[in-house]
Short mmCIF file of C-alpha atoms in Angstrom, two decimals:
data_model
loop_
_atom_site.label_atom_id
_atom_site.label_comp_id
_atom_site.label_asym_id
_atom_site.label_seq_id
_atom_site.Cartn_x
_atom_site.Cartn_y
_atom_site.Cartn_z
CA UNK I 1 -0.05 0.06 -0.04
CA UNK I 2 2.73 2.55 1.02
CA UNK I 3 4.59 1.57 -2.21
CA UNK I 4 1.70 2.36 -4.34
CA UNK I 5 1.39 5.82 -2.73
CA UNK I 6 5.16 6.49 -3.30
CA UNK I 7 4.91 5.28 -6.91
CA UNK I 8 1.96 7.85 -7.54
CA UNK I 9 4.14 10.52 -6.01
CA UNK I 10 6.87 9.77 -8.31
CA UNK I 11 4.65 9.78 -11.33
CA UNK I 12 3.02 12.95 -10.06
CA UNK I 13 6.77 14.62 -9.90
CA UNK I 14 7.51 13.67 -13.21
CA UNK I 15 4.32 14.70 -14.70
CA UNK I 16 4.70 18.22 -13.02
CA UNK I 17 8.34 18.55 -13.99
CA UNK I 18 7.48 18.04 -17.71
CA UNK I 19 4.27 19.79 -17.98
CA UNK I 20 5.78 22.93 -16.28
CA UNK I 21 8.81 23.10 -18.46
CA UNK I 22 8.09 21.64 -21.81
CA UNK I 23 5.67 22.72 -24.37
CA UNK I 24 3.75 19.47 -25.50
CA UNK I 25 1.18 20.77 -27.80
CA UNK I 26 3.37 20.82 -30.80
CA UNK I 27 1.50 18.94 -33.61
CA UNK I 28 3.20 16.02 -35.48
CA UNK I 29 1.15 16.57 -38.64
CA UNK I 30 2.39 19.90 -38.99
CA UNK I 31 5.86 18.40 -39.72
CA UNK I 32 4.28 16.50 -42.50
CA UNK I 33 2.79 19.61 -43.95
CA UNK I 34 6.03 21.62 -43.65
CA UNK I 35 7.73 18.64 -45.58
CA UNK I 36 5.27 18.84 -48.35
CA UNK I 37 5.75 22.67 -48.74
CA UNK I 38 9.56 22.27 -48.73
CA UNK I 39 9.43 19.64 -51.47
CA UNK I 40 7.01 21.55 -53.72
CA UNK I 41 9.31 24.70 -53.11
CA UNK I 42 12.39 22.68 -54.13
CA UNK I 43 10.62 21.33 -57.12
CA UNK I 44 9.69 25.01 -58.34
CA UNK I 45 13.23 26.25 -57.54
CA UNK I 46 14.58 23.32 -59.45
CA UNK I 47 12.55 24.25 -62.51
CA UNK I 48 13.67 27.81 -62.30
CA UNK I 49 17.26 26.54 -62.12
CA UNK I 50 16.91 23.96 -64.78
CA UNK I 51 18.05 26.18 -67.64
CA UNK I 52 21.27 27.28 -65.80
CA UNK I 53 22.17 23.74 -64.82
CA UNK I 54 25.61 23.94 -66.26
CA UNK I 55 26.61 27.26 -64.39
CA UNK I 56 25.33 26.00 -61.28
CA UNK I 57 28.08 23.42 -61.15
CA UNK I 58 30.52 26.14 -61.20
CA UNK I 59 30.76 28.02 -57.83
CA UNK I 60 32.25 31.22 -59.28
CA UNK I 61 30.10 31.54 -62.35
CA UNK I 62 26.85 30.96 -60.75
CA UNK I 63 27.41 33.88 -58.32
CA UNK I 64 28.13 36.40 -61.01
CA UNK I 65 25.32 35.23 -63.26
CA UNK I 66 22.81 34.64 -60.63
CA UNK I 67 23.25 37.97 -59.02
CA UNK I 68 22.63 39.85 -62.06
CA UNK I 69 19.31 37.89 -63.15
CA UNK I 70 16.00 37.85 -61.50
CA UNK I 71 16.70 34.50 -60.45
CA UNK I 72 17.82 35.40 -56.77
CA UNK I 73 14.62 37.36 -55.93
CA UNK I 74 12.50 34.47 -57.12
CA UNK I 75 14.38 31.85 -55.18
CA UNK I 76 14.06 33.89 -52.16
CA UNK I 77 10.16 34.31 -52.84
CA UNK I 78 9.87 30.52 -52.91
CA UNK I 79 11.89 30.18 -49.76
CA UNK I 80 9.84 32.73 -47.84
CA UNK I 81 6.63 31.30 -49.13
CA UNK I 82 7.48 27.83 -47.77
CA UNK I 83 8.43 29.25 -44.51
CA UNK I 84 5.32 31.28 -44.07
CA UNK I 85 3.10 28.42 -45.21
CA UNK I 86 4.97 25.86 -42.78
CA UNK I 87 4.83 28.16 -39.84
CA UNK I 88 1.33 29.10 -40.58
CA UNK I 89 0.14 25.53 -40.67
CA UNK I 90 2.27 24.65 -37.61
CA UNK I 91 0.67 27.54 -35.52
CA UNK I 92 -2.78 26.54 -36.69
CA UNK I 93 -2.49 22.66 -36.14
CA UNK I 94 -0.85 23.22 -32.68
CA UNK I 95 -3.38 25.59 -31.60
CA UNK I 96 -6.18 23.14 -32.62
CA UNK I 97 -4.32 20.32 -30.78
CA UNK I 98 -3.76 22.59 -27.55
CA UNK I 99 -7.54 23.54 -27.53
CA UNK I 100 -8.62 19.85 -27.83
CA UNK I 101 -6.38 18.96 -24.95
CA UNK I 102 -7.50 21.87 -23.08
CA UNK I 103 -4.05 23.21 -22.64
CA UNK I 104 -2.96 26.92 -22.86
CA UNK I 105 -1.31 27.75 -26.03
CA UNK I 106 0.49 31.06 -25.01
CA UNK I 107 2.27 30.49 -21.59
CA UNK I 108 5.77 30.45 -20.20
CA UNK I 109 6.70 27.06 -21.84
CA UNK I 110 5.60 28.34 -25.33
CA UNK I 111 7.58 31.68 -24.82
CA UNK I 112 10.60 29.69 -23.84
CA UNK I 113 10.29 27.32 -26.84
CA UNK I 114 9.90 30.17 -29.30
CA UNK I 115 12.65 32.37 -28.15
CA UNK I 116 15.14 29.54 -27.91
CA UNK I 117 14.20 28.01 -31.10
CA UNK I 118 14.03 31.18 -33.22
CA UNK I 119 17.35 32.59 -31.76
CA UNK I 120 19.58 30.32 -33.73
CA UNK I 121 17.33 30.42 -36.59
CA UNK I 122 17.18 34.29 -37.06
CA UNK I 123 21.07 34.21 -36.73
CA UNK I 124 21.27 31.62 -39.56
CA UNK I 125 18.83 33.62 -41.54
CA UNK I 126 20.90 36.66 -41.33
CA UNK I 127 24.10 34.63 -41.98
CA UNK I 128 22.58 33.33 -45.31
CA UNK I 129 21.65 36.98 -46.28
CA UNK I 130 25.36 37.69 -45.81
CA UNK I 131 26.15 34.72 -48.02
CA UNK I 132 23.81 36.16 -50.53
CA UNK I 133 25.51 39.64 -50.08
CA UNK I 134 28.92 38.05 -51.04
CA UNK I 135 27.39 35.76 -53.83
CA UNK I 136 28.32 32.50 -51.97
CA UNK I 137 25.20 31.04 -53.22
CA UNK I 138 26.32 27.35 -52.96
CA UNK I 139 26.85 27.64 -49.20
CA UNK I 140 23.28 28.75 -48.62
CA UNK I 141 21.53 25.63 -48.68
CA UNK I 142 24.18 23.79 -46.36
CA UNK I 143 23.97 26.91 -44.00
CA UNK I 144 20.00 26.79 -43.55
CA UNK I 145 20.32 23.09 -42.88
CA UNK I 146 23.12 23.41 -40.19
CA UNK I 147 21.35 26.50 -38.45
CA UNK I 148 18.01 24.78 -38.66
CA UNK I 149 19.60 21.71 -36.95
CA UNK I 150 21.07 23.78 -34.26
CA UNK I 151 17.89 25.63 -33.67
CA UNK I 152 15.99 22.27 -33.32
CA UNK I 153 18.74 20.83 -30.83
CA UNK I 154 18.36 23.96 -28.70
CA UNK I 155 14.53 24.15 -28.95
CA UNK I 156 14.28 20.56 -28.15
CA UNK I 157 14.92 21.25 -24.38
CA UNK I 158 11.61 22.98 -24.29
CA UNK I 159 9.39 20.65 -26.00
CA UNK I 160 9.48 16.82 -26.96
CA UNK I 161 12.91 15.58 -26.64
CA UNK I 162 12.41 13.61 -29.95
CA UNK I 163 12.96 16.89 -31.77
CA UNK I 164 16.76 16.73 -31.05
CA UNK I 165 17.19 13.66 -33.30
CA UNK I 166 15.63 15.70 -36.21
CA UNK I 167 17.91 18.47 -35.35
CA UNK I 168 21.16 16.13 -35.48
CA UNK I 169 19.95 14.58 -38.67
CA UNK I 170 19.72 18.20 -40.38
CA UNK I 171 22.91 19.34 -38.74
CA UNK I 172 24.95 16.34 -40.22
CA UNK I 173 23.10 16.59 -43.60
CA UNK I 174 24.06 20.30 -43.94
CA UNK I 175 27.68 19.44 -43.01
CA UNK I 176 27.76 16.86 -45.74
CA UNK I 177 26.13 19.30 -48.26
CA UNK I 178 29.02 21.53 -47.81
CA UNK I 179 31.19 18.99 -49.64
CA UNK I 180 28.64 18.77 -52.64
CA UNK I 181 28.24 22.63 -53.78
CA UNK I 182 25.79 22.82 -56.60
CA UNK I 183 23.64 19.99 -55.26
CA UNK I 184 22.26 22.02 -52.39
CA UNK I 185 18.77 21.87 -53.67
CA UNK I 186 18.73 18.07 -53.26
CA UNK I 187 20.10 18.18 -49.82
CA UNK I 188 17.64 21.02 -48.91
CA UNK I 189 14.70 18.91 -50.16
CA UNK I 190 15.89 15.83 -48.09
CA UNK I 191 16.39 17.86 -45.14
CA UNK I 192 13.38 20.18 -45.06
CA UNK I 193 11.22 17.83 -47.17
CA UNK I 194 11.80 14.16 -46.33
CA UNK I 195 13.07 14.33 -42.88
CA UNK I 196 10.12 16.56 -41.93
CA UNK I 197 7.48 14.12 -43.44
CA UNK I 198 9.12 11.11 -41.86
CA UNK I 199 9.46 12.77 -38.45
CA UNK I 200 5.97 14.17 -38.54
CA UNK I 201 4.38 10.79 -39.19
CA UNK I 202 6.49 9.37 -36.45
CA UNK I 203 5.66 11.93 -33.93
CA UNK I 204 1.94 12.00 -35.00
CA UNK I 205 1.79 8.21 -34.26
CA UNK I 206 3.66 8.50 -31.17
CA UNK I 207 1.71 11.37 -29.44
CA UNK I 208 -1.24 12.70 -31.25
CA UNK I 209 -3.10 9.39 -32.19
CA UNK I 210 -2.46 8.18 -28.58
CA UNK I 211 -3.98 11.46 -26.97
CA UNK I 212 -6.97 11.34 -29.39
CA UNK I 213 -7.91 7.82 -28.27
CA UNK Q 1 15.34 0.39 6.81
CA UNK Q 2 14.87 2.92 9.56
CA UNK Q 3 17.50 5.31 8.05
CA UNK Q 4 15.65 5.18 4.81
CA UNK Q 5 12.31 6.19 6.43
CA UNK Q 6 13.81 9.07 8.28
CA UNK Q 7 14.70 10.71 4.94
CA UNK Q 8 11.18 10.77 3.62
CA UNK Q 9 10.39 14.30 4.04
CA UNK Q 10 7.05 15.06 5.68
CA UNK Q 11 6.98 18.49 4.18
CA UNK Q 12 6.50 16.82 0.79
CA UNK Q 13 4.04 14.33 2.04
CA UNK Q 14 1.18 15.90 -0.07
CA UNK Q 15 0.23 16.03 -3.67
CA UNK Q 16 0.03 19.87 -3.79
CA UNK Q 17 3.29 20.49 -2.10
CA UNK Q 18 5.10 17.70 -4.11
CA UNK Q 19 3.64 19.35 -7.22
CA UNK Q 20 4.83 23.02 -6.14
CA UNK Q 21 8.42 21.59 -5.65
CA UNK Q 22 8.56 19.65 -8.75
CA UNK Q 23 7.63 22.61 -10.71
CA UNK Q 24 9.86 24.87 -8.92
CA UNK Q 25 12.91 22.35 -9.34
CA UNK Q 26 12.85 22.65 -13.25
CA UNK Q 27 11.77 26.31 -13.61
CA UNK Q 28 13.57 29.44 -12.26
CA UNK Q 29 10.32 30.57 -10.92
CA UNK Q 30 6.58 30.28 -11.13
CA UNK Q 31 3.91 32.56 -10.42
CA UNK Q 32 0.91 31.94 -8.27
CA UNK Q 33 -1.60 31.74 -11.25
CA UNK Q 34 0.53 29.16 -13.29
CA UNK Q 35 0.98 26.98 -10.05
CA UNK Q 36 -2.68 26.98 -9.72
CA UNK Q 37 -3.59 25.86 -13.34
CA UNK Q 38 -0.68 23.35 -13.45
CA UNK Q 39 -1.82 21.58 -10.25
CA UNK Q 40 -5.50 22.12 -10.74
CA UNK Q 41 -5.88 23.46 -7.15
CA UNK Q 42 -7.95 26.33 -5.69
CA UNK Q 43 -6.49 29.73 -4.70
CA UNK Q 44 -6.78 28.65 -0.91
CA UNK Q 45 -5.13 25.53 -1.48
CA UNK Q 46 -1.98 26.86 -3.29
CA UNK Q 47 -1.84 29.69 -0.88
CA UNK Q 48 -1.72 27.62 2.40
CA UNK Q 49 0.62 24.91 0.88
CA UNK Q 50 3.18 27.54 -0.53
CA UNK Q 51 2.93 29.15 2.90
CA UNK Q 52 3.71 25.75 4.48
CA UNK Q 53 6.84 25.42 2.26
CA UNK Q 54 7.94 29.09 2.78
CA UNK Q 55 7.83 28.43 6.65
CA UNK Q 56 10.28 25.55 6.00
CA UNK Q 57 12.52 28.00 4.08
CA UNK Q 58 12.15 25.54 1.08
CA UNK Q 59 10.77 28.27 -1.33
CA UNK Q 60 11.08 32.03 -1.15
CA UNK Q 61 8.28 34.38 -2.33
CA UNK Q 62 8.77 37.62 -4.35
CA UNK Q 63 5.92 40.10 -4.50
CA UNK Q 64 5.89 42.80 -7.20
CA UNK Q 65 3.49 44.76 -9.32
CA UNK Q 66 3.07 44.13 -13.01
CA UNK Q 67 0.54 46.68 -14.66
CA UNK Q 68 -0.43 47.76 -11.09
CA UNK Q 69 -1.58 44.15 -10.63
CA UNK Q 70 0.15 42.36 -7.78
CA UNK Q 71 2.25 39.32 -8.93
CA UNK Q 72 3.40 36.53 -6.71
CA UNK Q 73 6.38 34.69 -7.79
CA UNK Q 74 7.87 31.52 -6.11
CA UNK Q 75 11.50 30.41 -6.33
CA UNK Q 76 13.02 27.28 -4.60
CA UNK Q 77 15.67 27.90 -2.35
CA UNK Q 78 18.99 25.98 -2.03
CA UNK Q 79 17.75 24.28 1.04
CA UNK Q 80 14.62 23.26 -0.63
CA UNK Q 81 16.23 21.86 -3.64
CA UNK Q 82 18.62 19.92 -1.39
CA UNK Q 83 15.61 18.59 0.81
CA UNK Q 84 13.57 17.69 -2.33
CA UNK Q 85 16.45 15.88 -3.94
CA UNK Q 86 17.03 13.91 -0.68
CA UNK Q 87 13.38 13.15 -0.63
CA UNK Q 88 13.38 11.80 -4.21
CA UNK Q 89 16.51 9.62 -3.28
CA UNK Q 90 14.66 8.31 -0.37
CA UNK Q 91 11.60 7.45 -2.39
CA UNK Q 92 13.76 5.54 -4.91
CA UNK Q 93 15.52 3.64 -2.33
CA UNK Q 94 12.22 2.86 -0.57
CA UNK Q 95 10.72 1.57 -3.77
CA UNK Q 96 13.76 -0.56 -4.69
CA UNK Q 97 13.81 -1.91 -1.17
CA UNK Q 98 10.20 -2.87 -1.79
CA UNK Q 99 10.86 -4.62 -4.91
CA UNK Q 100 13.67 -6.46 -3.04
CA UNK Q 101 11.35 -7.77 -0.62
CA UNK Q 102 8.78 -8.98 -3.19
CA UNK Q 103 11.31 -11.11 -5.05
#
């Protein structure tokens, strides 16, 4: 009898510690959507680049040519559209999930997650703009993956710990991509597209479906 | 066996007090409202249990005003953290000892 009480105490402690420090309404499905947007974006970007395939292999050529064309603004537009759609869907699905579980959407845990996730991400975004400024286009896709990976690893402390594995996967992929300049778009599609979809399905099965039952 | 039981801290022998300490172990601080929501307890309940923990010097209270509204912040003290850790260790030992006996 005594043991049962102490066991209950322990599970209460664990529950309170995680509920008060981690944001657990993050929707797994939003990962799947983000992945789909990323792949569509990559396909669009690829078709824009298709005519200039030959120059894209050459690091120096591409910077001069691309900077002078309207290609860069178009690519930026695609990337921004993917970002806005992905974040918008994530906010929508996460709010819905929080409401269903009767949890607050904007509390101390959300604030902490947002700050800790976006700090490395914003630094990465600015860094990518600097790469653009110097015409180092080939390094942009790897840098996006690396900084996104770091942001996930950093943010994972404040939400599902599983986010960390996605972070490391993107980080390693980004580092590998630095050795294959010119194929950045493929790595980008794998990291932001395929990884998100796999991870989203896995998270959805692990958390969302269980809580719905 | 006796030494183990003596480490079980009576101050934490209640769901609300246990919850308050758990929250404060992993957060720098928590305010009255968030404690109340997390624990699903009433105002009076949270007030009396935080007072009990404060009396033991396990937590400290900081009162301030945010937008002219009073805001009460709770922070675990070094003494409280140590006592809670010892309580957890004692619980763990006790449960292990129980398992040994059952074998």
